[in-house]
Amino acid sequence: IISINHPNQPIFVSHMDTVQDKDMKKPLIIKKKLIRRQNGILGADDRAGINMILNHCKNINFIFTRDEEIGCVGVRKIADNIEEYVEKFNNPCFVELDRKHGDSLLADNHGYCKEDLTNDILEIAPFLKNDFGAYTDIDHLIHIRPAINLSVGYYNAHSNEEYLNIKEY
C-alpha cells in the first residue's frame, strides 16, 4: 500500500506481516504499561509501526509492505517502481518504524544515511542511541533516498515473551 501525496515530506515505512503462531487469538494482557499476549506471540513487529502511522500521524506519506518477515519480498517490488514518485514529490528520506526496543535508531552507523541526518534526529530525540541492527525493508530503499529506522517499543519479537512497552511506543 503506497500513499505518497505530500511534497518535501519524509516517507514512513512499516510492514503489515507478523510472525504468527496458533496462539494469536489468545487475549491481550495490559499490565504495568506493557501489552503482551497470554502465552503467545504479540505481533508488535510490526503492528506497532503500522498503528503508529495510522493513528498518530496525519497528512503523511507512507508505504506499507508485505512479507518482510520472509525476506522483504514486498518492498523489493515497490523499490523497483517507487523512485519516480519520490523524485516527483521531492521526498527527502524514508523513516521506517520497525526497530526493537524504545531507545535506538539505525542510521549512519548502519549505512542508511549521512551523519547530518542522524544528528538532526538525535537533536530532536536525544534519548535515542545510534545503533546497529538487522536486515529489514529499509535496506531496499536506501539507494533511492537516505533512511532511518526508529524504535517503536517492542521487545522479544517472534517469541512467546514478546511485549510492547506503551511508554516507549
Coordinates of C-alpha atoms in Angstrom, one line a residue:
I1 CA 0.0 0.0 0.0
I2 CA 1.6 3.3 -1.1
S3 CA 0.4 6.8 -0.3
I4 CA 2.8 9.5 -1.5
N5 CA 1.0 12.8 -1.9
H6 CA 2.9 15.3 0.3
P7 CA 5.8 17.0 -1.3
N8 CA 9.0 17.6 0.6
Q9 CA 7.9 15.3 3.5
P10 CA 9.5 12.0 4.6
I11 CA 8.0 8.7 3.6
F12 CA 7.2 6.4 6.6
V13 CA 7.6 2.7 6.1
S14 CA 6.3 -0.3 8.1
H15 CA 5.4 -3.9 7.2
M16 CA 2.0 -5.5 7.6
D17 CA 3.0 -9.1 8.1
T18 CA 3.9 -10.5 11.5
V19 CA 5.4 -13.8 12.7
Q20 CA 2.3 -15.8 13.8
D21 CA 1.6 -18.8 15.8
K22 CA -1.5 -20.8 16.7
D23 CA -2.0 -18.7 19.8
M24 CA -2.6 -15.3 18.0
K25 CA -6.2 -15.4 19.2
K26 CA -5.4 -15.5 22.8
P27 CA -6.4 -12.5 24.8
L28 CA -4.1 -9.4 25.3
I29 CA -2.8 -8.6 28.7
I30 CA -2.2 -5.0 29.6
K31 CA -0.3 -4.6 32.9
K32 CA 2.2 -2.0 34.1
K33 CA 2.1 -0.2 30.8
L34 CA 3.1 -3.3 28.9
I35 CA 1.0 -5.2 26.3
R36 CA 1.6 -8.9 25.8
R37 CA -0.4 -11.9 24.7
Q38 CA -1.3 -14.7 27.1
N39 CA 1.4 -17.3 26.2
G40 CA 1.7 -16.3 22.6
I41 CA 3.4 -14.0 20.1
L42 CA 2.0 -10.5 20.2
G43 CA 2.9 -9.5 16.6
A44 CA 4.1 -6.0 17.6
D45 CA 6.8 -6.4 14.9
D46 CA 5.4 -4.6 13.1
R47 CA 1.9 -3.9 14.1
A48 CA 3.3 -1.2 16.4
G49 CA 4.7 0.7 13.3
I50 CA 1.5 0.3 11.3
N51 CA -0.5 1.5 14.3
M52 CA 1.7 4.5 14.9
I53 CA 1.4 5.6 11.3
L54 CA -2.4 5.1 11.0
N55 CA -3.4 6.5 14.4
H56 CA -0.8 9.1 15.3
C57 CA 0.3 10.8 12.1
K58 CA -1.8 13.0 9.8
N59 CA -1.0 14.2 6.3
I60 CA 2.0 12.0 5.8
N61 CA 3.5 9.8 3.1
F62 CA 3.7 6.1 3.8
I63 CA 4.5 2.7 2.4
F64 CA 3.1 -0.5 3.9
T65 CA 4.9 -3.6 2.7
R66 CA 4.1 -7.3 2.9
D67 CA 6.3 -10.4 3.5
E68 CA 9.1 -8.6 5.3
E69 CA 9.4 -11.5 7.7
I70 CA 10.2 -13.9 4.9
G71 CA 12.9 -11.8 3.1
C72 CA 11.5 -8.4 2.4
V73 CA 9.6 -9.7 -0.7
G74 CA 7.1 -6.8 -0.9
V75 CA 9.5 -3.9 -0.6
R76 CA 11.6 -5.4 -3.4
K77 CA 8.7 -5.0 -5.8
I78 CA 8.0 -1.5 -4.5
A79 CA 11.6 -0.4 -4.7
D80 CA 11.8 -1.2 -8.4
N81 CA 8.9 1.3 -9.1
I82 CA 8.9 3.9 -6.4
E83 CA 11.8 6.1 -7.5
E84 CA 9.7 8.2 -9.9
Y85 CA 7.2 9.1 -7.1
V86 CA 10.0 10.1 -4.7
E87 CA 11.5 12.3 -7.4
K88 CA 8.2 13.8 -8.3
F89 CA 7.4 14.8 -4.8
N90 CA 11.0 15.5 -3.7
N91 CA 10.7 13.4 -0.6
P92 CA 13.9 13.8 1.4
C93 CA 14.1 10.5 3.2
F94 CA 12.5 7.3 4.4
V95 CA 11.6 6.7 8.1
E96 CA 11.0 3.1 9.0
L97 CA 9.1 2.4 12.2
D98 CA 10.3 -1.2 12.8
R99 CA 13.0 -1.2 15.4
K100 CA 13.1 -3.2 18.6
H101 CA 13.2 -1.5 22.0
G102 CA 12.4 2.1 22.6
D103 CA 15.7 3.9 22.6
S104 CA 17.5 3.4 19.3
L105 CA 17.7 4.2 15.7
L106 CA 19.6 2.8 12.8
A107 CA 21.1 5.5 10.6
D108 CA 24.6 6.4 9.6
N109 CA 26.2 3.6 11.7
H110 CA 24.3 1.2 9.6
G111 CA 24.9 2.9 6.3
Y112 CA 21.4 4.2 5.9
C113 CA 22.2 7.9 5.7
K114 CA 24.9 10.5 6.3
E115 CA 25.8 11.7 9.7
D116 CA 24.0 15.0 9.3
L117 CA 20.5 13.3 9.1
T118 CA 21.4 11.2 12.1
N119 CA 22.4 14.3 14.1
D120 CA 19.2 16.1 13.1
I121 CA 17.2 13.2 14.5
L122 CA 19.3 12.9 17.7
E123 CA 18.8 16.6 18.3
I124 CA 15.0 16.2 18.2
A125 CA 15.1 12.9 20.2
P126 CA 18.4 12.9 22.3
F127 CA 17.2 9.8 24.2
L128 CA 17.9 7.7 21.1
K129 CA 21.2 6.0 20.6
N130 CA 22.7 5.3 17.1
D131 CA 22.8 1.6 17.0
F132 CA 23.4 -1.4 14.6
G133 CA 20.8 -3.8 13.6
A134 CA 19.3 -6.4 11.3
Y135 CA 18.1 -6.7 7.7
T136 CA 14.8 -5.1 7.1
D137 CA 12.7 -3.3 4.4
I138 CA 14.6 -0.1 4.5
D139 CA 17.7 -1.8 3.2
H140 CA 16.0 -2.0 -0.2
L141 CA 15.1 1.8 -0.3
I142 CA 18.4 3.4 0.7
H143 CA 19.6 3.6 -2.9
I144 CA 16.7 6.0 -3.6
R145 CA 16.9 8.3 -0.5
P146 CA 18.6 8.4 2.9
A147 CA 16.8 6.5 5.6
I148 CA 16.5 5.8 9.3
N149 CA 14.8 3.1 11.3
L150 CA 13.3 4.1 14.6
S151 CA 12.4 2.1 17.7
V152 CA 8.7 1.6 18.4
G153 CA 8.9 -0.1 21.8
Y154 CA 8.6 -3.9 21.2
Y155 CA 10.8 -6.5 22.9
N156 CA 11.5 -10.2 22.3
A157 CA 9.9 -10.2 18.9
H158 CA 8.8 -13.5 17.4
S159 CA 8.7 -15.2 20.8
N160 CA 6.0 -16.1 23.4
E161 CA 7.8 -13.4 25.6
E162 CA 7.1 -10.6 23.1
Y163 CA 5.7 -7.4 24.6
L164 CA 5.1 -3.7 23.7
N165 CA 6.2 -1.0 26.2
I166 CA 3.4 1.6 25.8
K167 CA 5.5 4.4 27.2
E168 CA 8.3 3.8 24.8
Y169 CA 5.9 3.3 21.9

